[in-house]
XYZ file of C-alpha atoms in Angstrom:
535
model
C 108.610 37.264 178.397
C 107.043 40.553 179.405
C 107.091 43.630 177.219
C 109.920 45.135 179.294
C 112.215 42.129 178.983
C 113.628 41.014 175.671
C 115.090 37.755 174.497
C 118.446 37.518 172.787
C 116.662 37.162 169.447
C 114.631 40.321 170.008
C 117.685 42.218 171.215
C 119.643 41.006 168.183
C 117.070 42.512 165.840
C 117.134 45.778 167.817
C 120.914 45.803 167.538
C 120.783 45.317 163.777
C 118.261 48.141 163.342
C 120.442 50.424 165.450
C 123.263 49.723 163.001
C 121.165 50.751 159.991
C 120.342 47.224 158.834
C 117.042 47.218 156.947
C 116.986 43.787 155.296
C 117.794 40.210 156.356
C 118.184 37.250 154.010
C 117.493 33.861 155.517
C 115.660 30.577 155.775
C 114.211 29.947 159.248
C 114.692 26.561 160.865
C 114.117 24.882 164.193
C 117.558 26.048 165.330
C 116.851 29.720 164.580
C 113.239 30.096 165.699
C 114.278 32.262 168.629
C 116.344 34.517 166.366
C 113.149 35.263 164.448
C 111.103 36.144 167.545
C 111.446 39.896 167.113
C 111.757 40.030 163.332
C 108.110 40.254 162.227
C 107.356 43.343 164.302
C 110.730 45.005 163.743
C 110.116 46.604 160.360
C 113.132 44.803 158.910
C 112.518 43.261 155.529
C 112.996 39.499 155.432
C 113.782 37.841 152.103
C 113.573 34.058 151.831
C 115.963 32.414 149.357
C 115.684 28.785 148.289
C 119.084 27.778 149.670
C 121.411 29.259 152.285
C 124.054 29.781 149.611
C 121.511 32.047 147.945
C 121.089 33.956 151.205
C 124.814 34.653 151.329
C 125.077 35.712 147.701
C 121.999 37.936 148.082
C 123.621 39.595 151.085
C 126.750 40.116 148.975
C 124.887 41.756 146.077
C 122.892 43.894 148.491
C 126.056 45.110 150.224
C 127.869 45.978 147.001
C 125.033 48.171 145.766
C 123.814 49.686 149.035
C 127.193 50.194 150.688
C 125.713 48.710 153.874
C 126.480 45.266 155.314
C 124.402 42.411 153.954
C 122.963 40.198 156.718
C 122.057 36.515 156.513
C 120.318 34.339 159.124
C 121.156 30.641 158.754
C 120.640 27.502 160.775
C 123.204 25.467 162.650
C 125.433 23.049 160.717
C 124.323 22.779 157.072
C 122.953 26.318 157.060
C 126.393 27.642 157.919
C 128.309 25.269 155.654
C 126.039 26.236 152.751
C 126.925 29.875 153.420
C 130.693 29.401 153.561
C 131.085 29.789 149.788
C 129.370 33.204 149.720
C 131.438 34.216 152.741
C 134.620 33.269 150.893
C 133.514 35.259 147.829
C 132.758 38.256 150.061
C 136.149 38.005 151.717
C 137.937 37.870 148.363
C 136.122 41.019 147.194
C 136.076 42.935 150.515
C 132.290 42.887 150.805
C 130.762 43.630 154.244
C 128.565 40.707 155.307
C 127.283 39.450 158.654
C 126.194 35.832 158.968
C 124.207 35.027 162.102
C 123.804 31.323 162.784
C 122.525 29.099 165.491
C 124.761 26.469 167.064
C 123.901 23.432 169.160
C 123.439 23.653 172.924
C 126.728 24.389 174.652
C 126.913 21.219 176.795
C 126.928 19.149 173.575
C 129.577 21.076 171.637
C 132.588 19.072 170.519
C 131.370 15.792 172.037
C 130.206 13.997 168.913
C 126.846 13.016 170.394
C 125.077 12.866 167.037
C 122.890 15.917 167.651
C 120.887 17.361 164.775
C 123.066 19.567 162.534
C 126.144 18.825 164.624
C 129.626 19.831 163.488
C 132.872 18.957 165.293
C 133.664 22.667 165.733
C 131.332 25.046 163.910
C 133.060 28.226 165.013
C 136.470 26.962 163.911
C 134.994 26.216 160.501
C 133.522 29.726 160.225
C 136.851 31.249 161.253
C 138.527 29.813 158.161
C 136.723 32.396 155.983
C 135.266 35.009 158.348
C 137.273 38.053 159.409
C 135.980 37.297 162.889
C 133.609 34.814 164.512
C 131.901 35.412 167.851
C 130.297 32.813 170.104
C 127.554 34.243 172.326
C 128.133 32.016 175.336
C 125.847 34.056 177.598
C 123.270 36.790 177.213
C 125.724 39.523 178.145
C 128.019 38.479 175.281
C 125.589 39.620 172.558
C 126.405 43.313 172.925
C 130.187 43.008 172.463
C 129.691 40.395 169.724
C 127.638 42.864 167.674
C 130.182 45.633 168.175
C 133.087 43.409 167.152
C 131.218 41.934 164.187
C 130.422 45.386 162.780
C 133.811 46.966 163.472
C 135.491 45.810 160.211
C 132.683 47.380 158.201
C 133.767 50.891 159.178
C 137.505 50.493 159.751
C 139.992 48.542 157.678
C 139.227 46.189 154.843
C 135.660 44.849 155.143
C 134.579 41.266 154.608
C 132.357 38.615 156.206
C 131.913 38.272 159.955
C 129.987 35.669 161.931
C 127.994 35.448 165.152
C 126.729 32.129 166.480
C 124.084 31.825 169.200
C 123.647 28.490 171.034
C 120.225 26.892 171.278
C 120.285 26.820 175.052
C 120.573 30.598 175.431
C 118.809 31.943 172.298
C 115.581 32.468 174.234
C 117.244 33.907 177.335
C 116.457 37.344 178.704
C 119.015 40.024 177.977
C 119.666 43.488 179.267
C 119.159 46.443 176.959
C 121.979 46.787 174.462
C 124.312 49.735 174.542
C 124.483 52.196 171.690
C 126.539 51.000 168.703
C 130.207 51.844 168.848
C 131.164 54.345 166.154
C 134.615 53.805 164.677
C 136.038 56.866 162.975
C 138.289 56.226 159.963
C 141.940 57.022 160.479
C 142.889 60.503 159.308
C 144.778 60.774 156.034
C 148.478 61.137 156.928
C 149.407 64.648 155.801
C 153.154 63.993 155.551
C 152.594 61.097 153.176
C 150.086 63.132 151.167
C 152.741 65.789 150.663
C 155.326 63.197 149.599
C 152.881 61.676 147.105
C 151.995 65.128 145.779
C 155.653 65.954 145.216
C 156.301 62.748 143.270
C 153.166 63.058 141.154
C 153.503 66.783 140.435
C 156.875 66.095 138.812
C 155.727 63.003 136.901
C 155.562 63.507 133.133
C 153.728 60.256 132.390
C 151.737 59.265 135.496
C 149.187 56.447 135.507
C 146.476 55.740 138.086
C 145.279 52.213 138.907
C 141.915 51.851 140.660
C 140.081 48.853 142.103
C 136.932 48.186 144.077
C 138.266 50.095 147.069
C 137.872 53.322 145.093
C 134.415 52.714 143.620
C 132.742 55.352 145.821
C 135.383 57.972 145.039
C 134.302 58.843 141.501
C 134.265 62.638 141.682
C 137.526 62.879 143.591
C 139.205 60.413 141.234
C 138.073 62.238 138.100
C 139.297 65.592 139.410
C 142.629 64.059 140.457
C 143.161 62.370 137.085
C 142.467 65.612 135.243
C 144.854 67.566 137.452
C 147.619 65.001 136.823
C 146.651 64.337 133.188
C 146.906 60.655 134.089
C 145.209 57.699 132.370
C 143.082 55.695 134.838
C 143.192 51.898 134.521
C 140.166 50.289 136.156
C 140.101 46.674 137.363
C 136.828 44.746 137.071
C 135.530 46.088 140.396
C 136.567 49.640 139.521
C 134.600 49.897 136.284
C 132.288 52.847 135.790
C 134.506 55.282 137.663
C 135.558 57.094 134.471
C 132.706 56.285 132.083
C 133.322 57.779 128.652
C 136.175 59.931 129.962
C 139.147 60.598 127.704
C 141.490 59.481 130.504
C 139.595 56.271 131.249
C 141.078 52.855 130.444
C 138.327 50.338 131.296
C 140.518 47.336 130.523
C 142.267 44.578 132.426
C 145.878 45.181 133.495
C 146.474 41.575 132.441
C 146.380 42.721 128.809
C 149.700 43.475 127.130
C 148.468 46.860 125.913
C 147.515 47.945 129.433
C 150.702 46.567 130.938
C 152.675 48.597 128.413
C 150.844 51.735 129.511
C 151.616 50.981 133.166
C 155.263 50.172 132.511
C 155.766 53.373 130.528
C 154.681 55.496 133.509
C 157.301 57.269 135.562
C 154.964 57.251 138.606
C 152.031 54.897 139.254
C 149.362 55.721 141.839
C 147.341 52.652 142.944
C 144.090 53.362 144.803
C 142.124 50.572 146.495
C 143.375 47.665 144.403
C 144.809 44.466 145.874
C 146.888 43.538 142.805
C 145.143 40.172 142.638
C 146.262 37.754 139.892
C 142.757 37.491 138.417
C 143.039 41.178 137.566
C 146.773 41.619 136.986
C 147.894 38.182 135.769
C 144.794 36.296 134.667
C 146.770 34.409 132.025
C 149.097 33.045 134.743
C 152.287 34.266 133.067
C 153.854 35.031 136.462
C 154.962 38.324 134.966
C 153.653 41.485 136.606
C 153.763 45.005 135.224
C 157.089 46.532 136.175
C 156.529 49.921 137.776
C 159.264 52.520 138.129
C 157.756 54.265 141.168
C 154.634 52.944 142.857
C 152.563 54.948 145.329
C 150.103 52.510 146.842
C 147.059 53.569 148.881
C 145.012 50.917 150.652
C 142.795 50.684 153.701
C 144.429 47.415 154.799
C 147.960 47.361 156.251
C 148.345 43.669 155.386
C 147.670 44.445 151.736
C 150.316 47.149 151.786
C 152.880 44.616 153.012
C 152.228 42.208 150.122
C 153.695 44.283 147.282
C 156.692 46.628 147.378
C 156.036 50.332 146.854
C 158.197 53.410 147.132
C 155.390 55.011 149.130
C 152.847 52.723 150.847
C 150.022 54.732 152.434
C 147.380 53.395 154.813
C 144.245 55.377 153.958
C 140.782 55.176 152.414
C 141.008 55.798 148.675
C 138.403 58.559 148.365
C 139.644 60.591 151.317
C 143.204 60.294 150.106
C 142.316 61.337 146.550
C 140.596 64.446 147.888
C 143.530 65.328 150.143
C 146.048 64.683 147.380
C 144.280 66.932 144.902
C 144.303 69.754 147.445
C 148.050 69.281 147.963
C 148.956 69.348 144.261
C 150.037 72.549 142.507
C 147.659 74.063 139.970
C 149.928 72.914 137.142
C 151.566 69.483 137.129
C 154.170 68.094 134.734
C 151.916 65.401 133.276
C 151.177 65.526 129.572
C 149.544 63.575 126.726
C 147.371 61.611 129.160
C 144.373 61.444 126.825
C 146.537 60.268 123.940
C 148.151 57.554 126.039
C 144.755 56.422 127.325
C 143.256 56.310 123.829
C 146.171 54.301 122.488
C 145.836 51.794 125.346
C 142.065 51.483 124.860
C 142.355 50.863 121.141
C 145.167 48.347 121.488
C 143.416 46.518 124.335
C 140.192 46.186 122.363
C 142.094 44.688 119.451
C 144.022 42.388 121.759
C 140.969 40.622 123.192
C 140.097 39.183 119.783
C 137.055 39.129 117.537
C 134.975 36.755 119.675
C 135.290 38.852 122.830
C 134.854 42.112 120.894
C 131.509 40.798 119.677
C 130.463 40.099 123.254
C 131.610 43.537 124.405
C 129.334 44.942 121.690
C 126.471 42.994 123.295
C 127.328 44.450 126.720
C 127.441 47.958 125.269
C 124.026 47.433 123.664
C 122.514 46.242 126.957
C 124.032 49.158 128.863
C 122.701 51.678 126.353
C 119.256 50.033 126.231
C 118.870 50.273 130.019
C 120.964 53.243 131.182
C 121.894 53.271 134.845
C 121.342 49.548 135.238
C 123.252 47.286 137.586
C 124.930 44.453 135.683
C 125.611 41.419 137.857
C 127.384 38.409 136.410
C 128.511 34.865 136.868
C 131.399 33.122 135.156
C 130.303 33.113 131.519
C 131.594 34.292 128.154
C 130.209 37.880 128.114
C 131.427 38.429 131.659
C 134.926 37.203 130.838
C 134.908 39.557 127.860
C 133.641 42.487 129.937
C 136.202 41.962 132.667
C 138.858 42.284 129.975
C 137.312 45.357 128.350
C 134.049 47.120 129.159
C 133.059 50.620 130.279
C 129.983 50.777 132.516
C 127.978 53.954 132.933
C 128.223 54.339 136.709
C 130.539 53.178 139.505
C 129.632 49.969 141.298
C 127.197 48.977 138.574
C 129.350 46.189 137.127
C 130.341 43.283 139.361
C 130.572 39.527 139.117
C 132.147 36.409 140.562
C 134.507 35.691 137.668
C 137.459 37.260 139.498
C 138.868 36.571 142.945
C 137.213 33.559 144.549
C 135.226 32.819 141.382
C 132.146 31.039 142.764
C 129.663 29.736 140.200
C 126.021 30.212 141.097
C 126.677 33.774 142.257
C 124.899 35.789 139.584
C 121.200 35.045 140.129
C 121.055 35.528 143.921
C 123.508 38.456 143.892
C 121.276 40.196 141.358
C 118.342 39.743 143.730
C 120.293 41.405 146.531
C 121.252 44.243 144.176
C 117.632 44.798 143.125
C 116.501 45.008 146.745
C 119.258 47.509 147.518
C 118.400 49.743 144.549
C 114.744 49.281 143.581
C 114.902 52.366 141.379
C 117.473 50.792 139.051
C 116.946 48.034 136.497
C 119.118 44.994 137.170
C 120.585 42.803 134.433
C 121.862 39.407 135.546
C 124.201 37.746 133.025
C 124.742 34.010 133.506
C 125.624 31.021 131.374
C 123.371 28.017 130.999
C 125.797 26.006 133.115
C 126.200 28.533 135.904
C 122.462 29.246 135.943
C 121.812 25.656 136.957
C 123.774 26.193 140.172
C 121.133 28.564 141.556
C 118.173 28.614 139.155
C 115.546 28.078 141.911
C 116.476 31.479 143.377
C 114.576 33.106 140.491
C 111.447 32.315 142.511
C 112.700 34.673 145.201
C 112.705 37.432 142.580
C 109.149 36.403 141.734
C 108.104 36.542 145.394
C 109.615 40.012 145.752
C 108.444 41.227 142.299
C 111.898 42.523 141.415
C 112.696 44.199 138.060
C 115.497 41.808 137.112
C 116.231 40.657 133.584
C 117.952 37.276 133.830
C 120.025 37.016 130.653
C 121.052 33.406 130.062
C 123.892 32.955 127.596
C 123.087 29.452 126.348
C 125.969 27.725 124.616
C 124.909 24.369 126.046
C 127.857 23.700 128.279
C 130.988 24.968 129.950
C 132.640 26.492 126.881
C 135.474 28.259 128.701
C 136.497 25.048 130.476
C 136.154 22.960 127.330
C 138.380 25.380 125.422
C 140.966 25.311 128.209
C 141.034 21.509 128.178
C 141.416 21.397 124.429
C 144.183 24.027 124.444
C 146.405 21.818 126.612
C 145.609 18.568 124.852
C 143.179 17.127 127.388
C 140.194 15.271 125.988
C 137.097 17.379 126.572
C 134.817 15.590 129.026
C 132.238 16.731 131.573
C 131.659 20.081 129.875
C 128.301 19.461 128.216
C 125.611 19.292 130.927
C 122.223 19.397 129.234
C 120.477 22.700 129.994
C 116.806 22.734 130.892
C 114.164 24.125 128.618
C 114.413 27.709 129.841
C 111.161 28.737 128.165
C 109.322 26.005 130.051
C 111.219 26.919 133.212
C 110.121 30.546 132.903
C 106.547 29.366 132.399
C 106.769 27.318 135.594
C 108.070 30.416 137.399
C 105.182 32.453 136.001
C 107.449 34.986 134.309
C 108.031 36.016 130.675
C 110.627 34.346 128.474
C 112.148 36.027 125.421
C 114.508 34.378 122.950
C 117.197 36.316 121.140
C 119.979 35.572 118.720
C 123.564 36.525 119.455
C 123.060 40.022 118.022
C 123.444 43.338 119.917
C 120.352 45.023 118.498
C 118.156 41.975 119.003
C 119.387 41.503 122.563
C 118.814 45.188 123.383
C 115.225 44.876 122.186
C 114.722 41.667 124.155
C 115.873 43.075 127.501
C 113.597 46.113 127.214
C 110.496 44.175 126.162
C 109.248 43.387 129.680
C 111.183 46.023 131.615
C 109.415 47.283 134.728
C 107.039 44.335 134.916
C 108.923 42.165 137.403
C 111.474 39.482 136.609
C 111.876 37.887 133.197
C 114.263 35.538 131.396
C 116.005 36.473 128.157
C 117.689 33.472 126.587
C 120.463 34.139 124.097
C 121.316 31.358 121.704
C 125.113 31.406 121.622
C 127.553 29.346 119.527
C 127.938 25.817 120.894
C 131.462 24.577 121.580
C 132.625 22.004 119.052
C 135.832 20.133 119.991
C 138.441 20.160 117.270
C 138.948 16.877 115.529
C 142.267 15.098 115.892
């Protein structure tokens, strides 16, 4: 190719740069060589995980912290199937992610010829989890595929999208791409704002519920809550929005104490929360908080159809909160909001029990030892505790895979993506010894990139949560005690520091600060080992 003519791979990279992509996570293979043709000279950062699942989870963590789509390049067949789990996690949590894959040559598709990396129908498989999947059948199809793949990231509820490029056209010449299509968010409906303002201005005991859809609306939310004198209940993905505020309730609406607060409200305003069972009914009681009057604001019309509300409003949470505050009178009827919030916080903390309170104390110690850190978690005891009750010190700084889709192996690679997105912040990755073994090799990616991540491994030598659940229903505990590796020796093999700590807040706080700013390290916490009750 001459300098004036570009291949599809080169044009793809240009198209990503034009859309403000600055980093790509991927493992090159023979089926994606052409997609890498323009990457080295593009200025885009390329990060190489140890597994395509890691690429997807890194893209997820990057997107959550940066606010920009995470991008992964994966090979045909197993590269895509390995990335389906991260795509499903991203869809469950509304995380913008683009997966670009190869696919076999078009004349072979669907014929079962036994080609390398062949799937019966790769695009159909991707469509089961992607918001959209686009097959670039010819060079001219790349431009519209990029526009359609990026559209959900700026309008509606985001999630994963997919583009696949066949081997037989990946090296083809392509015309210059058009400028990216800019999609303006829908204006906030003024009539509905006025109706919401009227209901809330008259409410004596309003409550606000916020989820991940409101995590970039901190200032507007705080001002709105103060105007209404309304306690603000934050789901796991909404934590940090009201840090230390008298109106903040950083506790799960699955807890009886928080449900009581919600049910006592005469008007409930829900901003950017999907009402998912892992937040609102994690104990599977099939009993939801009963709300007298619900005003629900969401960016997705399908979400609005899933739960009844007296006033469903299709809008972005932050824009709506700003418009609503402007429409409210200077004095509203709300009262005793701080007292109601304090009562709910105190009762919720007691409700989670002594074991979880001890782990919340550990989380508080880590937060205070490294202010402004991003805490990324997997499914493990401290994360379960924190999702029930924990107040982080900034919005978007607490996220994990223990809600929604609930994929194990998420924490380590997602923390890597987070560290790349925010190099100025320390990152704390909290995983169990069991979950760590799902993606432990990805620590070497953090070594390659010299990222300031503290990998905190909560070592109770098994799957304690699962073992407890089995025992609680009278099932013999089996399969819950996989032997963990020697994490000190593992850290040595990675060439990074290892620090041991007892299950004590002060000791753990000292451990996580010991090597801070010197690249990645492992802090291993010796936690109580599950002991099955005797018959």
